[in-house]
Amino acid sequence: MHTLLILLIGLAMISFTTIEATDPDILSDFIVPENLTSIDGKSFTFTRMRKVFEGNPESFQVTKAGVKEFPALEGQSVSFAVLQYPPAGINPTHTHPRSAELLFLVYGCLQVGFVDSKNVLYTQNLTMGDMFVFPKGLVHFQYNPHNNSPAIALSAFGSANAGTVSVPATLFATGIDDEVHQIVQD
């Protein structure tokens, strides 16, 4: 009897953890942002992507449309980004803890890859029109291998707040003592 009770409690805890790991379901068509007193079509329009057409950046540039930038996404379980890679540009290793990423290459070429939980590296060379999926929470990267041509990609996420965790910043800019890094490497 105690074993069954412990099993049921364990299953309940797993379900609550799973539920909290995704965007919450909403009980209305949409959520009105707190700072708005009236809603119209402009409330559902995001215009900051216009800047991606203003020329080629000199370093990797990401323009996000997540719930932080576009409050109408609250409760909608979607977000979007435009990724601009200059020649030889790179989007360094990172993860998205709350969503997979579906990348669509609009222009140019990219080398992409991710590492799974068994430490296996999966890579692919993409050309214009190709899509690639980065599974949720796995470390991944994108690199433009061409020294004379930019690349542009669109990324879609299954969360209004996919989150981005930079691996280099997490490892080297958090103040973790070098001794801890050495112990982990040994």
PDB file of C-alpha atoms in Angstrom:
ATOM      1  CA  MET A   1       0.000   0.000   0.000  1.00  0.00           C
ATOM      2  CA  HIS A   2       2.806   2.425   0.896  1.00  0.00           C
ATOM      3  CA  THR A   3       4.625   1.535  -2.322  1.00  0.00           C
ATOM      4  CA  LEU A   4       1.528   2.386  -4.381  1.00  0.00           C
ATOM      5  CA  LEU A   5       1.116   5.705  -2.554  1.00  0.00           C
ATOM      6  CA  ILE A   6       4.766   6.616  -3.131  1.00  0.00           C
ATOM      7  CA  LEU A   7       4.421   5.663  -6.810  1.00  0.00           C
ATOM      8  CA  LEU A   8       1.312   7.850  -7.209  1.00  0.00           C
ATOM      9  CA  ILE A   9       2.994  10.804  -5.487  1.00  0.00           C
ATOM     10  CA  GLY A  10       6.039  10.363  -7.734  1.00  0.00           C
ATOM     11  CA  LEU A  11       3.878  10.285 -10.865  1.00  0.00           C
ATOM     12  CA  ALA A  12       2.006  13.398  -9.726  1.00  0.00           C
ATOM     13  CA  MET A  13       5.294  15.231  -9.167  1.00  0.00           C
ATOM     14  CA  ILE A  14       6.523  14.243 -12.639  1.00  0.00           C
ATOM     15  CA  SER A  15       3.281  15.510 -14.229  1.00  0.00           C
ATOM     16  CA  PHE A  16       3.510  18.857 -12.420  1.00  0.00           C
ATOM     17  CA  THR A  17       7.121  19.209 -13.530  1.00  0.00           C
ATOM     18  CA  THR A  18       6.145  18.482 -17.129  1.00  0.00           C
ATOM     19  CA  ILE A  19       3.283  20.974 -17.008  1.00  0.00           C
ATOM     20  CA  GLU A  20       5.535  23.738 -15.671  1.00  0.00           C
ATOM     21  CA  ALA A  21       8.100  23.110 -18.414  1.00  0.00           C
ATOM     22  CA  THR A  22       5.812  24.429 -21.163  1.00  0.00           C
ATOM     23  CA  ASP A  23       3.799  27.558 -21.784  1.00  0.00           C
ATOM     24  CA  PRO A  24       0.615  27.611 -19.697  1.00  0.00           C
ATOM     25  CA  ASP A  25      -2.703  27.063 -21.430  1.00  0.00           C
ATOM     26  CA  ILE A  26      -4.912  30.126 -21.301  1.00  0.00           C
ATOM     27  CA  LEU A  27      -8.673  30.116 -20.806  1.00  0.00           C
ATOM     28  CA  SER A  28      -9.393  32.950 -23.233  1.00  0.00           C
ATOM     29  CA  ASP A  29      -8.605  33.808 -26.840  1.00  0.00           C
ATOM     30  CA  PHE A  30      -5.681  36.020 -25.797  1.00  0.00           C
ATOM     31  CA  ILE A  31      -4.190  37.861 -22.844  1.00  0.00           C
ATOM     32  CA  VAL A  32      -4.436  41.651 -22.794  1.00  0.00           C
ATOM     33  CA  PRO A  33      -1.049  43.104 -21.744  1.00  0.00           C
ATOM     34  CA  GLU A  34      -1.258  44.992 -18.436  1.00  0.00           C
ATOM     35  CA  ASN A  35      -0.117  48.318 -19.895  1.00  0.00           C
ATOM     36  CA  LEU A  36      -2.927  48.474 -22.513  1.00  0.00           C
ATOM     37  CA  THR A  37      -6.306  50.068 -21.867  1.00  0.00           C
ATOM     38  CA  SER A  38      -7.776  49.244 -25.290  1.00  0.00           C
ATOM     39  CA  ILE A  39      -7.122  46.542 -27.871  1.00  0.00           C
ATOM     40  CA  ASP A  40      -7.108  46.872 -31.661  1.00  0.00           C
ATOM     41  CA  GLY A  41      -5.202  45.367 -34.607  1.00  0.00           C
ATOM     42  CA  LYS A  42      -2.033  47.234 -33.636  1.00  0.00           C
ATOM     43  CA  SER A  43      -1.972  45.239 -30.398  1.00  0.00           C
ATOM     44  CA  PHE A  44      -1.293  42.104 -32.458  1.00  0.00           C
ATOM     45  CA  THR A  45       1.291  43.682 -34.793  1.00  0.00           C
ATOM     46  CA  PHE A  46       5.076  43.541 -34.379  1.00  0.00           C
ATOM     47  CA  THR A  47       7.036  46.006 -36.530  1.00  0.00           C
ATOM     48  CA  ARG A  48      10.604  45.643 -35.183  1.00  0.00           C
ATOM     49  CA  MET A  49      11.499  43.069 -37.862  1.00  0.00           C
ATOM     50  CA  ARG A  50      11.608  45.928 -40.378  1.00  0.00           C
ATOM     51  CA  LYS A  51      15.162  46.689 -39.238  1.00  0.00           C
ATOM     52  CA  VAL A  52      16.470  43.410 -40.684  1.00  0.00           C
ATOM     53  CA  PHE A  53      16.046  44.951 -44.146  1.00  0.00           C
ATOM     54  CA  GLU A  54      18.263  47.951 -43.346  1.00  0.00           C
ATOM     55  CA  GLY A  55      21.557  46.390 -44.452  1.00  0.00           C
ATOM     56  CA  ASN A  56      23.990  43.680 -43.483  1.00  0.00           C
ATOM     57  CA  PRO A  57      25.301  43.652 -39.903  1.00  0.00           C
ATOM     58  CA  GLU A  58      29.042  43.363 -39.283  1.00  0.00           C
ATOM     59  CA  SER A  59      28.558  40.735 -36.560  1.00  0.00           C
ATOM     60  CA  PHE A  60      25.955  38.049 -35.891  1.00  0.00           C
ATOM     61  CA  GLN A  61      22.581  39.694 -35.244  1.00  0.00           C
ATOM     62  CA  VAL A  62      19.391  38.180 -33.837  1.00  0.00           C
ATOM     63  CA  THR A  63      16.086  40.042 -33.881  1.00  0.00           C
ATOM     64  CA  LYS A  64      13.631  38.326 -31.526  1.00  0.00           C
ATOM     65  CA  ALA A  65       9.866  38.415 -31.356  1.00  0.00           C
ATOM     66  CA  GLY A  66       9.236  36.699 -28.028  1.00  0.00           C
ATOM     67  CA  VAL A  67       6.781  37.609 -25.299  1.00  0.00           C
ATOM     68  CA  LYS A  68       9.238  40.168 -23.867  1.00  0.00           C
ATOM     69  CA  GLU A  69       9.455  42.048 -27.174  1.00  0.00           C
ATOM     70  CA  PHE A  70       5.904  41.299 -28.373  1.00  0.00           C
ATOM     71  CA  PRO A  71       3.456  41.020 -25.420  1.00  0.00           C
ATOM     72  CA  ALA A  72       0.620  39.715 -27.650  1.00  0.00           C
ATOM     73  CA  LEU A  73       2.458  36.358 -27.654  1.00  0.00           C
ATOM     74  CA  GLU A  74       1.631  35.774 -23.964  1.00  0.00           C
ATOM     75  CA  GLY A  75      -0.156  32.420 -23.745  1.00  0.00           C
ATOM     76  CA  GLN A  76       0.194  31.684 -27.480  1.00  0.00           C
ATOM     77  CA  SER A  77       3.129  29.201 -27.206  1.00  0.00           C
ATOM     78  CA  VAL A  78       4.976  30.640 -30.226  1.00  0.00           C
ATOM     79  CA  SER A  79       7.866  33.016 -30.876  1.00  0.00           C
ATOM     80  CA  PHE A  80      10.103  33.904 -33.774  1.00  0.00           C
ATOM     81  CA  ALA A  81      13.549  35.261 -34.608  1.00  0.00           C
ATOM     82  CA  VAL A  82      15.466  36.488 -37.643  1.00  0.00           C
ATOM     83  CA  LEU A  83      19.142  35.490 -37.574  1.00  0.00           C
ATOM     84  CA  GLN A  84      21.628  37.450 -39.690  1.00  0.00           C
ATOM     85  CA  TYR A  85      25.126  36.051 -40.205  1.00  0.00           C
ATOM     86  CA  PRO A  86      27.843  38.189 -41.788  1.00  0.00           C
ATOM     87  CA  PRO A  87      30.520  36.360 -43.791  1.00  0.00           C
ATOM     88  CA  ALA A  88      32.196  33.862 -41.425  1.00  0.00           C
ATOM     89  CA  GLY A  89      29.634  34.820 -38.738  1.00  0.00           C
ATOM     90  CA  ILE A  90      28.698  32.456 -35.930  1.00  0.00           C
ATOM     91  CA  ASN A  91      25.866  32.017 -33.467  1.00  0.00           C
ATOM     92  CA  PRO A  92      27.890  30.463 -30.612  1.00  0.00           C
ATOM     93  CA  THR A  93      26.863  27.383 -28.660  1.00  0.00           C
ATOM     94  CA  HIS A  94      23.654  27.886 -26.696  1.00  0.00           C
ATOM     95  CA  THR A  95      20.464  26.134 -25.607  1.00  0.00           C
ATOM     96  CA  HIS A  96      16.754  26.954 -25.438  1.00  0.00           C
ATOM     97  CA  PRO A  97      15.475  25.335 -22.218  1.00  0.00           C
ATOM     98  CA  ARG A  98      11.754  25.749 -22.980  1.00  0.00           C
ATOM     99  CA  SER A  99      11.474  24.966 -26.700  1.00  0.00           C
ATOM    100  CA  ALA A 100      12.816  23.218 -29.744  1.00  0.00           C
ATOM    101  CA  GLU A 101      13.964  25.516 -32.554  1.00  0.00           C
ATOM    102  CA  LEU A 102      12.966  25.097 -36.183  1.00  0.00           C
ATOM    103  CA  LEU A 103      15.472  26.959 -38.379  1.00  0.00           C
ATOM    104  CA  PHE A 104      14.687  27.835 -42.028  1.00  0.00           C
ATOM    105  CA  LEU A 105      17.583  29.109 -44.154  1.00  0.00           C
ATOM    106  CA  VAL A 106      16.331  31.965 -46.337  1.00  0.00           C
ATOM    107  CA  TYR A 107      19.639  33.029 -47.875  1.00  0.00           C
ATOM    108  CA  GLY A 108      23.203  31.732 -48.015  1.00  0.00           C
ATOM    109  CA  CYS A 109      24.719  28.622 -46.458  1.00  0.00           C
ATOM    110  CA  LEU A 110      25.148  27.498 -42.851  1.00  0.00           C
ATOM    111  CA  GLN A 111      26.893  24.722 -40.997  1.00  0.00           C
ATOM    112  CA  VAL A 112      24.693  23.744 -38.059  1.00  0.00           C
ATOM    113  CA  GLY A 113      24.835  21.175 -35.320  1.00  0.00           C
ATOM    114  CA  PHE A 114      23.789  20.031 -31.884  1.00  0.00           C
ATOM    115  CA  VAL A 115      25.072  17.666 -29.203  1.00  0.00           C
ATOM    116  CA  ASP A 116      22.664  15.156 -27.671  1.00  0.00           C
ATOM    117  CA  SER A 117      22.599  13.915 -24.073  1.00  0.00           C
ATOM    118  CA  LYS A 118      24.930  11.023 -25.015  1.00  0.00           C
ATOM    119  CA  ASN A 119      27.521  13.569 -26.219  1.00  0.00           C
ATOM    120  CA  VAL A 120      26.968  12.722 -29.906  1.00  0.00           C
ATOM    121  CA  LEU A 121      27.456  15.619 -32.336  1.00  0.00           C
ATOM    122  CA  TYR A 122      24.979  15.898 -35.225  1.00  0.00           C
ATOM    123  CA  THR A 123      25.973  18.371 -37.975  1.00  0.00           C
ATOM    124  CA  GLN A 124      24.635  19.366 -41.362  1.00  0.00           C
ATOM    125  CA  ASN A 125      25.515  21.798 -44.145  1.00  0.00           C
ATOM    126  CA  LEU A 126      22.420  23.777 -45.121  1.00  0.00           C
ATOM    127  CA  THR A 127      21.712  25.699 -48.297  1.00  0.00           C
ATOM    128  CA  MET A 128      18.959  28.156 -49.083  1.00  0.00           C
ATOM    129  CA  GLY A 129      15.524  26.583 -48.549  1.00  0.00           C
ATOM    130  CA  ASP A 130      16.691  23.904 -46.057  1.00  0.00           C
ATOM    131  CA  MET A 131      15.214  23.459 -42.587  1.00  0.00           C
ATOM    132  CA  PHE A 132      16.834  21.989 -39.469  1.00  0.00           C
ATOM    133  CA  VAL A 133      15.404  21.248 -36.028  1.00  0.00           C
ATOM    134  CA  PHE A 134      17.348  21.716 -32.807  1.00  0.00           C
ATOM    135  CA  PRO A 135      15.714  19.579 -30.084  1.00  0.00           C
ATOM    136  CA  LYS A 136      14.583  21.337 -26.919  1.00  0.00           C
ATOM    137  CA  GLY A 137      17.305  21.990 -24.353  1.00  0.00           C
ATOM    138  CA  LEU A 138      20.232  20.637 -26.400  1.00  0.00           C
ATOM    139  CA  VAL A 139      23.428  22.630 -27.009  1.00  0.00           C
ATOM    140  CA  HIS A 140      23.612  23.825 -30.621  1.00  0.00           C
ATOM    141  CA  PHE A 141      25.291  26.314 -32.967  1.00  0.00           C
ATOM    142  CA  GLN A 142      25.156  27.823 -36.461  1.00  0.00           C
ATOM    143  CA  TYR A 143      28.117  29.010 -38.541  1.00  0.00           C
ATOM    144  CA  ASN A 144      28.344  30.779 -41.915  1.00  0.00           C
ATOM    145  CA  PRO A 145      31.380  29.131 -43.575  1.00  0.00           C
ATOM    146  CA  HIS A 146      31.616  31.655 -46.433  1.00  0.00           C
ATOM    147  CA  ASN A 147      34.093  34.525 -46.127  1.00  0.00           C
ATOM    148  CA  ASN A 148      32.378  36.708 -48.739  1.00  0.00           C
ATOM    149  CA  SER A 149      28.638  36.077 -48.436  1.00  0.00           C
ATOM    150  CA  PRO A 150      26.111  36.683 -45.621  1.00  0.00           C
ATOM    151  CA  ALA A 151      23.367  34.262 -44.568  1.00  0.00           C
ATOM    152  CA  ILE A 152      19.863  34.848 -43.182  1.00  0.00           C
ATOM    153  CA  ALA A 153      17.701  32.349 -41.322  1.00  0.00           C
ATOM    154  CA  LEU A 154      14.295  32.368 -39.638  1.00  0.00           C
ATOM    155  CA  SER A 155      13.761  30.498 -36.368  1.00  0.00           C
ATOM    156  CA  ALA A 156      10.416  29.448 -34.951  1.00  0.00           C
ATOM    157  CA  PHE A 157       9.915  28.310 -31.351  1.00  0.00           C
ATOM    158  CA  GLY A 158       7.100  26.415 -29.625  1.00  0.00           C
ATOM    159  CA  SER A 159       7.149  28.776 -26.654  1.00  0.00           C
ATOM    160  CA  ALA A 160       6.476  32.477 -26.227  1.00  0.00           C
ATOM    161  CA  ASN A 161       9.609  32.497 -24.048  1.00  0.00           C
ATOM    162  CA  ALA A 162      12.002  29.830 -25.331  1.00  0.00           C
ATOM    163  CA  GLY A 163      14.898  31.284 -23.341  1.00  0.00           C
ATOM    164  CA  THR A 164      18.505  31.349 -24.495  1.00  0.00           C
ATOM    165  CA  VAL A 165      21.382  30.088 -22.381  1.00  0.00           C
ATOM    166  CA  SER A 166      24.813  30.936 -23.814  1.00  0.00           C
ATOM    167  CA  VAL A 167      27.239  28.099 -23.119  1.00  0.00           C
ATOM    168  CA  PRO A 168      30.421  30.255 -23.184  1.00  0.00           C
ATOM    169  CA  ALA A 169      28.888  32.890 -20.907  1.00  0.00           C
ATOM    170  CA  THR A 170      27.528  30.242 -18.551  1.00  0.00           C
ATOM    171  CA  LEU A 171      30.885  28.483 -18.271  1.00  0.00           C
ATOM    172  CA  PHE A 172      33.294  31.391 -18.293  1.00  0.00           C
ATOM    173  CA  ALA A 173      31.491  34.562 -17.214  1.00  0.00           C
ATOM    174  CA  THR A 174      29.564  33.413 -14.147  1.00  0.00           C
ATOM    175  CA  GLY A 175      32.343  33.661 -11.587  1.00  0.00           C
ATOM    176  CA  ILE A 176      32.716  29.900 -11.119  1.00  0.00           C
ATOM    177  CA  ASP A 177      36.205  29.324  -9.693  1.00  0.00           C
ATOM    178  CA  ASP A 178      38.791  27.825 -12.051  1.00  0.00           C
ATOM    179  CA  GLU A 179      39.323  25.102  -9.420  1.00  0.00           C
ATOM    180  CA  VAL A 180      35.732  23.926  -9.911  1.00  0.00           C
ATOM    181  CA  HIS A 181      36.231  23.824 -13.700  1.00  0.00           C
ATOM    182  CA  GLN A 182      39.383  21.765 -13.183  1.00  0.00           C
ATOM    183  CA  ILE A 183      37.629  19.301 -10.845  1.00  0.00           C
ATOM    184  CA  VAL A 184      34.819  18.853 -13.388  1.00  0.00           C
ATOM    185  CA  GLN A 185      37.328  18.211 -16.190  1.00  0.00           C
ATOM    186  CA  ASP A 186      39.285  15.563 -14.182  1.00  0.00           C
TER     187      ASP A 186
END
